[in-house]
Tab-separated table of N, CA and C in Angstrom:
chain	number	residue	atom	x	y	z
A	7	UNK	N	-28.428	-17.428	-11.581
A	7	UNK	CA	-29.019	-16.103	-11.573
A	7	UNK	C	-28.619	-15.390	-12.863
A	8	UNK	N	-29.540	-14.744	-13.528
A	8	UNK	CA	-29.252	-14.085	-14.801
A	8	UNK	C	-28.520	-12.773	-14.568
A	9	UNK	N	-27.887	-12.288	-15.649
A	9	UNK	CA	-27.202	-10.997	-15.559
A	9	UNK	C	-28.170	-9.890	-15.185
A	10	UNK	N	-29.358	-9.927	-15.748
A	10	UNK	CA	-30.327	-8.867	-15.485
A	10	UNK	C	-30.713	-8.830	-14.010
A	11	UNK	N	-30.948	-9.983	-13.402
A	11	UNK	CA	-31.344	-9.960	-11.993
A	11	UNK	C	-30.181	-9.544	-11.104
A	12	UNK	N	-28.932	-9.903	-11.474
A	12	UNK	CA	-27.771	-9.436	-10.716
A	12	UNK	C	-27.705	-7.916	-10.748
A	13	UNK	N	-27.832	-7.351	-11.946
A	13	UNK	CA	-27.719	-5.900	-12.095
A	13	UNK	C	-28.857	-5.190	-11.384
A	14	UNK	N	-30.062	-5.722	-11.492
A	14	UNK	CA	-31.185	-5.041	-10.848
A	14	UNK	C	-31.086	-5.121	-9.331
A	15	UNK	N	-30.379	-6.128	-8.825
A	15	UNK	CA	-30.182	-6.246	-7.379
A	15	UNK	C	-29.001	-5.400	-6.910
A	16	UNK	N	-28.292	-4.743	-7.852
A	16	UNK	CA	-27.163	-3.895	-7.494
A	16	UNK	C	-25.850	-4.641	-7.401
A	17	UNK	N	-25.833	-5.939	-7.693
A	17	UNK	CA	-24.609	-6.734	-7.638
A	17	UNK	C	-24.055	-6.849	-9.048
A	18	UNK	N	-22.970	-6.127	-9.311
A	18	UNK	CA	-22.401	-6.122	-10.655
A	18	UNK	C	-21.253	-7.110	-10.809
A	19	UNK	N	-20.927	-7.875	-9.773
A	19	UNK	CA	-19.744	-8.729	-9.825
A	19	UNK	C	-19.831	-9.814	-10.877
A	20	UNK	N	-21.016	-10.303	-11.182
A	20	UNK	CA	-21.132	-11.379	-12.170
A	20	UNK	C	-21.732	-10.894	-13.492
A	21	UNK	N	-21.828	-9.614	-13.679
A	21	UNK	CA	-22.461	-9.093	-14.887
A	21	UNK	C	-21.462	-8.691	-15.956
A	22	UNK	N	-20.189	-8.668	-15.622
A	22	UNK	CA	-19.205	-8.173	-16.564
A	22	UNK	C	-19.073	-6.658	-16.504
A	23	UNK	N	-19.864	-6.005	-15.660
A	23	UNK	CA	-19.793	-4.545	-15.549
A	23	UNK	C	-19.021	-4.095	-14.313
A	24	UNK	N	-18.551	-5.026	-13.501
A	24	UNK	CA	-17.801	-4.647	-12.304
A	24	UNK	C	-16.472	-4.028	-12.719
A	25	UNK	N	-15.983	-3.080	-11.933
A	25	UNK	CA	-14.703	-2.453	-12.216
A	25	UNK	C	-13.601	-3.478	-11.987
A	26	UNK	N	-12.865	-3.788	-13.029
A	26	UNK	CA	-11.836	-4.822	-12.937
A	26	UNK	C	-10.452	-4.234	-12.706
A	27	UNK	N	-10.321	-2.955	-12.872
A	27	UNK	CA	-9.010	-2.333	-12.799
A	27	UNK	C	-8.985	-1.370	-11.619
A	28	UNK	N	-7.971	-1.516	-10.779
A	28	UNK	CA	-7.865	-0.660	-9.600
A	28	UNK	C	-7.663	0.789	-10.011
A	29	UNK	N	-8.194	1.676	-9.194
A	29	UNK	CA	-7.980	3.100	-9.414
A	29	UNK	C	-6.878	3.566	-8.476
A	30	UNK	N	-6.047	4.428	-8.971
A	30	UNK	CA	-4.981	5.004	-8.158
A	30	UNK	C	-5.207	6.503	-8.085
A	31	UNK	N	-4.971	7.048	-6.941
A	31	UNK	CA	-5.172	8.472	-6.716
A	31	UNK	C	-3.962	9.024	-5.980
A	32	UNK	N	-3.608	10.276	-6.258
A	32	UNK	CA	-2.551	10.953	-5.522
A	32	UNK	C	-3.209	12.039	-4.681
A	33	UNK	N	-3.270	11.818	-3.387
A	33	UNK	CA	-3.929	12.765	-2.490
A	33	UNK	C	-3.008	13.907	-2.057
A	34	UNK	N	-1.774	13.908	-2.530
A	34	UNK	CA	-0.805	14.971	-2.246
A	34	UNK	C	-0.676	15.247	-0.751
A	35	UNK	N	-0.595	14.173	0.034
A	35	UNK	CA	-0.523	14.331	1.490
A	35	UNK	C	0.714	15.109	1.919
A	36	UNK	N	1.833	14.922	1.213
A	36	UNK	CA	3.052	15.661	1.566
A	36	UNK	C	2.842	17.165	1.416
A	37	UNK	N	2.136	17.565	0.366
A	37	UNK	CA	1.859	18.992	0.148
A	37	UNK	C	0.960	19.539	1.260
A	38	UNK	N	-0.006	18.724	1.704
A	38	UNK	CA	-0.905	19.152	2.783
A	38	UNK	C	-0.125	19.290	4.090
A	39	UNK	N	0.728	18.310	4.388
A	39	UNK	CA	1.549	18.364	5.609
A	39	UNK	C	2.431	19.612	5.585
A	40	UNK	N	3.036	19.885	4.438
A	40	UNK	CA	3.889	21.066	4.306
A	40	UNK	C	3.091	22.353	4.568
A	41	UNK	N	1.895	22.438	4.025
A	41	UNK	CA	1.050	23.623	4.233
A	41	UNK	C	0.657	23.767	5.700
A	42	UNK	N	0.358	22.658	6.353
A	42	UNK	CA	-0.007	22.686	7.774
A	42	UNK	C	1.170	23.205	8.596
A	43	UNK	N	2.372	22.720	8.289
A	43	UNK	CA	3.563	23.164	9.022
A	43	UNK	C	3.857	24.637	8.764
A	44	UNK	N	3.778	25.057	7.490
A	44	UNK	CA	4.057	26.457	7.142
A	44	UNK	C	3.095	27.415	7.831
A	45	UNK	N	1.864	27.009	7.982
A	45	UNK	CA	0.824	27.893	8.528
A	45	UNK	C	0.587	27.674	10.017
A	46	UNK	N	1.378	26.786	10.616
A	46	UNK	CA	1.197	26.470	12.042
A	46	UNK	C	-0.251	26.107	12.351
A	47	UNK	N	-0.852	25.341	11.480
A	47	UNK	CA	-2.274	25.000	11.603
A	47	UNK	C	-2.506	24.015	12.741
A	48	UNK	N	-3.607	24.223	13.444
A	48	UNK	CA	-4.019	23.306	14.505
A	48	UNK	C	-5.212	22.459	14.089
A	49	UNK	N	-6.001	22.974	13.129
A	49	UNK	CA	-7.166	22.236	12.629
A	49	UNK	C	-7.136	22.220	11.106
A	50	UNK	N	-7.318	21.024	10.556
A	50	UNK	CA	-7.335	20.839	9.106
A	50	UNK	C	-8.674	20.226	8.729
A	51	UNK	N	-9.345	20.824	7.759
A	51	UNK	CA	-10.613	20.286	7.269
A	51	UNK	C	-10.427	19.649	5.909
A	52	UNK	N	-11.018	18.483	5.715
A	52	UNK	CA	-10.958	17.790	4.427
A	52	UNK	C	-12.363	17.665	3.862
A	53	UNK	N	-12.495	17.922	2.568
A	53	UNK	CA	-13.793	17.774	1.912
A	53	UNK	C	-13.611	17.032	0.595
A	54	UNK	N	-14.460	16.016	0.408
A	54	UNK	CA	-14.452	15.209	-0.809
A	54	UNK	C	-15.783	15.364	-1.527
A	55	UNK	N	-15.765	15.322	-2.865
A	55	UNK	CA	-17.040	15.310	-3.588
A	55	UNK	C	-17.740	13.977	-3.364
A	56	UNK	N	-19.015	13.941	-3.661
A	56	UNK	CA	-19.838	12.765	-3.372
A	56	UNK	C	-19.229	11.462	-3.891
A	57	UNK	N	-18.712	11.458	-5.098
A	57	UNK	CA	-18.184	10.227	-5.681
A	57	UNK	C	-16.934	9.695	-5.011
A	58	UNK	N	-16.269	10.516	-4.234
A	58	UNK	CA	-15.029	10.100	-3.571
A	58	UNK	C	-15.144	10.110	-2.050
A	59	UNK	N	-16.311	10.434	-1.547
A	59	UNK	CA	-16.502	10.588	-0.097
A	59	UNK	C	-16.121	9.333	0.688
A	60	UNK	N	-16.372	8.165	0.128
A	60	UNK	CA	-16.081	6.927	0.864
A	60	UNK	C	-14.585	6.726	1.091
A	61	UNK	N	-13.753	7.425	0.336
A	61	UNK	CA	-12.306	7.329	0.528
A	61	UNK	C	-11.816	8.256	1.642
A	62	UNK	N	-12.664	9.167	2.077
A	62	UNK	CA	-12.280	10.166	3.069
A	62	UNK	C	-11.713	9.624	4.363
A	63	UNK	N	-12.361	8.644	5.005
A	63	UNK	CA	-11.820	8.148	6.278
A	63	UNK	C	-10.404	7.578	6.162
A	64	UNK	N	-10.116	6.857	5.096
A	64	UNK	CA	-8.768	6.289	4.933
A	64	UNK	C	-7.742	7.394	4.698
A	65	UNK	N	-8.096	8.389	3.894
A	65	UNK	CA	-7.185	9.509	3.648
A	65	UNK	C	-6.969	10.290	4.943
A	66	UNK	N	-8.023	10.474	5.713
A	66	UNK	CA	-7.918	11.167	7.000
A	66	UNK	C	-6.957	10.427	7.924
A	67	UNK	N	-7.092	9.114	8.006
A	67	UNK	CA	-6.191	8.315	8.848
A	67	UNK	C	-4.748	8.434	8.375
A	68	UNK	N	-4.536	8.364	7.059
A	68	UNK	CA	-3.176	8.478	6.516
A	68	UNK	C	-2.581	9.849	6.825
A	69	UNK	N	-3.391	10.893	6.694
A	69	UNK	CA	-2.898	12.241	6.969
A	69	UNK	C	-2.589	12.406	8.455
A	70	UNK	N	-3.450	11.896	9.314
A	70	UNK	CA	-3.202	11.982	10.767
A	70	UNK	C	-1.877	11.329	11.139
A	71	UNK	N	-1.541	10.241	10.474
A	71	UNK	CA	-0.291	9.535	10.772
A	71	UNK	C	0.934	10.377	10.405
A	72	UNK	N	0.770	11.319	9.486
A	72	UNK	CA	1.891	12.151	9.037
A	72	UNK	C	2.007	13.468	9.796
A	73	UNK	N	0.952	13.848	10.496
A	73	UNK	CA	0.924	15.136	11.188
A	73	UNK	C	1.256	14.977	12.669
A	74	UNK	N	1.698	16.061	13.307
A	74	UNK	CA	1.909	16.006	14.760
A	74	UNK	C	0.603	15.669	15.479
A	75	UNK	N	0.724	15.074	16.651
A	75	UNK	CA	-0.452	14.625	17.408
A	75	UNK	C	-1.401	15.756	17.796
A	76	UNK	N	-0.877	16.985	17.912
A	76	UNK	CA	-1.742	18.084	18.344
A	76	UNK	C	-2.547	18.721	17.201
A	77	UNK	N	-2.362	18.247	15.978
A	77	UNK	CA	-3.139	18.757	14.842
A	77	UNK	C	-4.384	17.893	14.676
A	78	UNK	N	-5.544	18.548	14.677
A	78	UNK	CA	-6.820	17.838	14.504
A	78	UNK	C	-7.193	17.845	13.025
A	79	UNK	N	-7.599	16.684	12.530
A	79	UNK	CA	-8.049	16.569	11.143
A	79	UNK	C	-9.536	16.255	11.168
A	80	UNK	N	-10.319	17.114	10.523
A	80	UNK	CA	-11.768	16.972	10.481
A	80	UNK	C	-12.195	16.606	9.066
A	81	UNK	N	-13.168	15.738	8.966
A	81	UNK	CA	-13.665	15.284	7.667
A	81	UNK	C	-15.091	15.779	7.485
A	82	UNK	N	-15.319	16.526	6.421
A	82	UNK	CA	-16.651	17.066	6.155
A	82	UNK	C	-17.573	15.968	5.640
A	83	UNK	N	-18.764	15.939	6.182
A	83	UNK	CA	-19.788	15.019	5.698
A	83	UNK	C	-20.855	15.742	4.894
A	84	UNK	N	-20.672	17.049	4.711
A	84	UNK	CA	-21.645	17.839	3.960
A	84	UNK	C	-21.619	17.446	2.483
A	85	UNK	N	-22.757	17.508	1.821
A	85	UNK	CA	-22.775	17.207	0.383
A	85	UNK	C	-21.847	18.151	-0.372
A	86	UNK	N	-21.201	17.618	-1.390
A	86	UNK	CA	-20.293	18.424	-2.203
A	86	UNK	C	-20.380	17.936	-3.640
A	87	UNK	N	-20.725	18.851	-4.521
A	87	UNK	CA	-20.872	18.506	-5.936
A	87	UNK	C	-19.922	19.308	-6.807
A	88	UNK	N	-18.829	19.770	-6.241
A	88	UNK	CA	-17.835	20.490	-7.020
A	88	UNK	C	-17.207	21.616	-6.223
A	89	UNK	N	-16.286	22.310	-6.884
A	89	UNK	CA	-15.501	23.348	-6.220
A	89	UNK	C	-16.331	24.546	-5.785
A	90	UNK	N	-17.519	24.701	-6.364
A	90	UNK	CA	-18.364	25.831	-5.968
A	90	UNK	C	-19.238	25.473	-4.763
A	91	UNK	N	-19.049	24.275	-4.227
A	91	UNK	CA	-19.915	23.763	-3.164
A	91	UNK	C	-19.095	23.441	-1.914
A	92	UNK	N	-18.295	24.390	-1.479
A	92	UNK	CA	-17.407	24.158	-0.341
A	92	UNK	C	-18.177	24.217	0.971
A	93	UNK	N	-17.693	23.463	1.942
A	93	UNK	CA	-18.284	23.448	3.282
A	93	UNK	C	-17.793	24.691	4.024
A	94	UNK	N	-18.501	25.791	3.858
A	94	UNK	CA	-18.065	27.057	4.452
A	94	UNK	C	-18.118	27.031	5.978
A	95	UNK	N	-19.018	26.231	6.536
A	95	UNK	CA	-19.092	26.100	7.995
A	95	UNK	C	-17.773	25.528	8.523
A	96	UNK	N	-17.299	24.450	7.900
A	96	UNK	CA	-16.035	23.862	8.334
A	96	UNK	C	-14.870	24.783	7.991
A	97	UNK	N	-14.943	25.413	6.843
A	97	UNK	CA	-13.856	26.283	6.415
A	97	UNK	C	-13.595	27.390	7.441
A	98	UNK	N	-14.665	27.943	8.010
A	98	UNK	CA	-14.508	29.009	9.006
A	98	UNK	C	-13.910	28.491	10.312
A	99	UNK	N	-13.973	27.205	10.553
A	99	UNK	CA	-13.535	26.638	11.826
A	99	UNK	C	-12.214	25.872	11.730
A	100	UNK	N	-11.555	25.968	10.590
A	100	UNK	CA	-10.271	25.290	10.421
A	100	UNK	C	-9.215	26.289	9.962
A	101	UNK	N	-7.954	25.930	10.187
A	101	UNK	CA	-6.845	26.782	9.756
A	101	UNK	C	-6.463	26.505	8.307
A	102	UNK	N	-6.623	25.266	7.903
A	102	UNK	CA	-6.362	24.843	6.524
A	102	UNK	C	-7.551	24.005	6.085
A	103	UNK	N	-8.047	24.290	4.897
A	103	UNK	CA	-9.193	23.557	4.353
A	103	UNK	C	-8.762	22.953	3.021
A	104	UNK	N	-8.894	21.625	2.897
A	104	UNK	CA	-8.456	20.921	1.686
A	104	UNK	C	-9.677	20.410	0.943
A	105	UNK	N	-9.790	20.831	-0.315
A	105	UNK	CA	-10.880	20.351	-1.169
A	105	UNK	C	-10.291	19.414	-2.213
A	106	UNK	N	-10.729	18.154	-2.186
A	106	UNK	CA	-10.314	17.164	-3.176
A	106	UNK	C	-11.375	17.123	-4.268
A	107	UNK	N	-10.960	16.990	-5.501
A	107	UNK	CA	-11.950	16.884	-6.565
A	107	UNK	C	-11.350	17.031	-7.939
A	108	UNK	N	-12.208	17.206	-8.930
A	108	UNK	CA	-11.743	17.359	-10.301
A	108	UNK	C	-12.135	18.703	-10.900
A	109	UNK	N	-12.762	19.553	-10.105
A	109	UNK	CA	-13.100	20.899	-10.563
A	109	UNK	C	-12.031	21.850	-10.064
A	110	UNK	N	-11.249	22.429	-10.965
A	110	UNK	CA	-10.140	23.275	-10.524
A	110	UNK	C	-10.619	24.516	-9.788
A	111	UNK	N	-9.835	24.887	-8.826
A	111	UNK	CA	-10.071	26.131	-8.103
A	111	UNK	C	-8.718	26.654	-7.665
A	112	UNK	N	-8.639	27.935	-7.415
A	112	UNK	CA	-7.382	28.536	-6.989
A	112	UNK	C	-7.123	28.240	-5.524
A	113	UNK	N	-5.863	27.933	-5.218
A	113	UNK	CA	-5.476	27.833	-3.814
A	113	UNK	C	-5.507	29.240	-3.221
A	114	UNK	N	-5.764	29.311	-1.940
A	114	UNK	CA	-5.697	30.590	-1.236
A	114	UNK	C	-4.878	30.350	0.024
A	115	UNK	N	-4.798	31.357	0.856
A	115	UNK	CA	-4.051	31.204	2.107
A	115	UNK	C	-4.612	30.066	2.942
A	116	UNK	N	-5.900	29.852	2.857
A	116	UNK	CA	-6.552	28.851	3.693
A	116	UNK	C	-6.962	27.591	2.926
A	117	UNK	N	-7.313	27.727	1.655
A	117	UNK	CA	-7.855	26.610	0.880
A	117	UNK	C	-6.779	25.985	0.003
A	118	UNK	N	-6.700	24.667	0.072
A	118	UNK	CA	-5.810	23.902	-0.800
A	118	UNK	C	-6.693	23.040	-1.685
A	119	UNK	N	-6.489	23.137	-2.980
A	119	UNK	CA	-7.216	22.297	-3.931
A	119	UNK	C	-6.304	21.155	-4.354
A	120	UNK	N	-6.783	19.925	-4.201
A	120	UNK	CA	-6.037	18.744	-4.640
A	120	UNK	C	-6.823	18.099	-5.773
A	121	UNK	N	-6.299	18.189	-7.006
A	121	UNK	CA	-7.013	17.591	-8.135
A	121	UNK	C	-6.937	16.069	-8.084
A	122	UNK	N	-8.075	15.430	-8.234
A	122	UNK	CA	-8.123	13.966	-8.260
A	122	UNK	C	-8.763	13.511	-9.563
A	123	UNK	N	-8.027	12.719	-10.290
A	123	UNK	CA	-8.533	12.134	-11.521
A	123	UNK	C	-8.214	10.655	-11.501
A	124	UNK	N	-9.108	9.859	-11.998
A	124	UNK	CA	-8.864	8.424	-12.094
A	124	UNK	C	-7.879	8.182	-13.230
A	125	UNK	N	-6.989	7.240	-13.032
A	125	UNK	CA	-6.095	6.880	-14.120
A	125	UNK	C	-6.416	5.484	-14.642
A	126	UNK	N	-7.675	5.109	-14.551
A	126	UNK	CA	-8.104	3.808	-15.058
A	126	UNK	C	-7.866	3.767	-16.560
A	127	UNK	N	-7.230	2.724	-17.022
A	127	UNK	CA	-7.054	2.501	-18.453
A	127	UNK	C	-8.363	1.935	-18.983
A	128	UNK	N	-9.103	2.736	-19.730
A	128	UNK	CA	-10.429	2.313	-20.185
A	128	UNK	C	-10.377	1.377	-21.388
A	129	UNK	N	-9.234	1.281	-22.054
A	129	UNK	CA	-9.171	0.452	-23.261
A	129	UNK	C	-9.483	-1.022	-23.007
A	130	UNK	N	-8.972	-1.667	-21.947
A	130	UNK	CA	-9.336	-3.078	-21.728
A	130	UNK	C	-10.836	-3.276	-21.505
A	131	UNK	N	-11.458	-2.379	-20.775
A	131	UNK	CA	-12.898	-2.490	-20.524
A	131	UNK	C	-13.670	-2.277	-21.816
A	132	UNK	N	-13.228	-1.310	-22.616
A	132	UNK	CA	-13.898	-1.055	-23.894
A	132	UNK	C	-13.748	-2.252	-24.830
A	133	UNK	N	-12.562	-2.853	-24.860
A	133	UNK	CA	-12.351	-4.021	-25.716
A	133	UNK	C	-13.252	-5.173	-25.283
A	134	UNK	N	-13.361	-5.401	-23.974
A	134	UNK	CA	-14.258	-6.448	-23.469
A	134	UNK	C	-15.705	-6.145	-23.842
A	135	UNK	N	-16.077	-4.874	-23.785
A	135	UNK	CA	-17.453	-4.482	-24.101
A	135	UNK	C	-17.785	-4.717	-25.564
A	136	UNK	N	-16.820	-4.504	-26.439
A	136	UNK	CA	-17.072	-4.701	-27.869
A	136	UNK	C	-17.482	-6.134	-28.173
A	137	UNK	N	-16.938	-7.076	-27.407
A	137	UNK	CA	-17.318	-8.482	-27.603
A	137	UNK	C	-18.770	-8.728	-27.209
A	138	UNK	N	-19.291	-7.920	-26.295
A	138	UNK	CA	-20.642	-8.110	-25.780
A	138	UNK	C	-21.702	-7.314	-26.540
A	139	UNK	N	-21.287	-6.236	-27.198
A	139	UNK	CA	-22.247	-5.345	-27.852
A	139	UNK	C	-22.555	-5.801	-29.273
A	140	UNK	N	-23.775	-5.547	-29.693
A	140	UNK	CA	-24.165	-5.831	-31.074
A	140	UNK	C	-23.569	-4.772	-31.986
A	141	UNK	N	-23.239	-5.180	-33.196
A	141	UNK	CA	-22.735	-4.265	-34.206
A	141	UNK	C	-23.905	-3.435	-34.726
A	142	UNK	N	-23.861	-2.103	-34.598
A	142	UNK	CA	-24.994	-1.286	-35.049
A	142	UNK	C	-25.232	-1.401	-36.550
A	143	UNK	N	-24.190	-1.711	-37.313
A	143	UNK	CA	-24.334	-1.866	-38.769
A	143	UNK	C	-25.220	-3.071	-39.088
A	144	UNK	N	-25.105	-4.107	-38.273
A	144	UNK	CA	-25.890	-5.322	-38.520
A	144	UNK	C	-27.352	-5.133	-38.132
A	145	UNK	N	-27.634	-4.217	-37.229
A	145	UNK	CA	-29.001	-3.999	-36.752
A	145	UNK	C	-29.734	-2.904	-37.527
A	146	UNK	N	-29.067	-2.305	-38.519
A	146	UNK	CA	-29.691	-1.202	-39.268
A	146	UNK	C	-30.676	-1.691	-40.304
């Protein structure tokens, strides 16, 4: 199967474009647990931007394991494209609302912002790409 047909089928594993380096994220779960305890929260809402939404269930499970059994953790499924796009419906129904993302926002009594940035080292991928790309000087 050619690289082009792999890519057009959505399978990047054999194209050289698959992500080869694991991403690490710090979800600051200890800070969230501390805020829940300080505020005597019974309901915690979590919201992830679209690009990180698939990580939500695992983070929710990890957070539940750290919290008392009587604290409910809710995961927003509403679309989110940044800090200006908060799930206000969930926010009104929770004691603590956690927004994960890369758009900074101020924490408030109810809202906790957890900045998430990838720490992928792009240099190895860029070096591999240079071997595959044509030199623009040669094509001029």
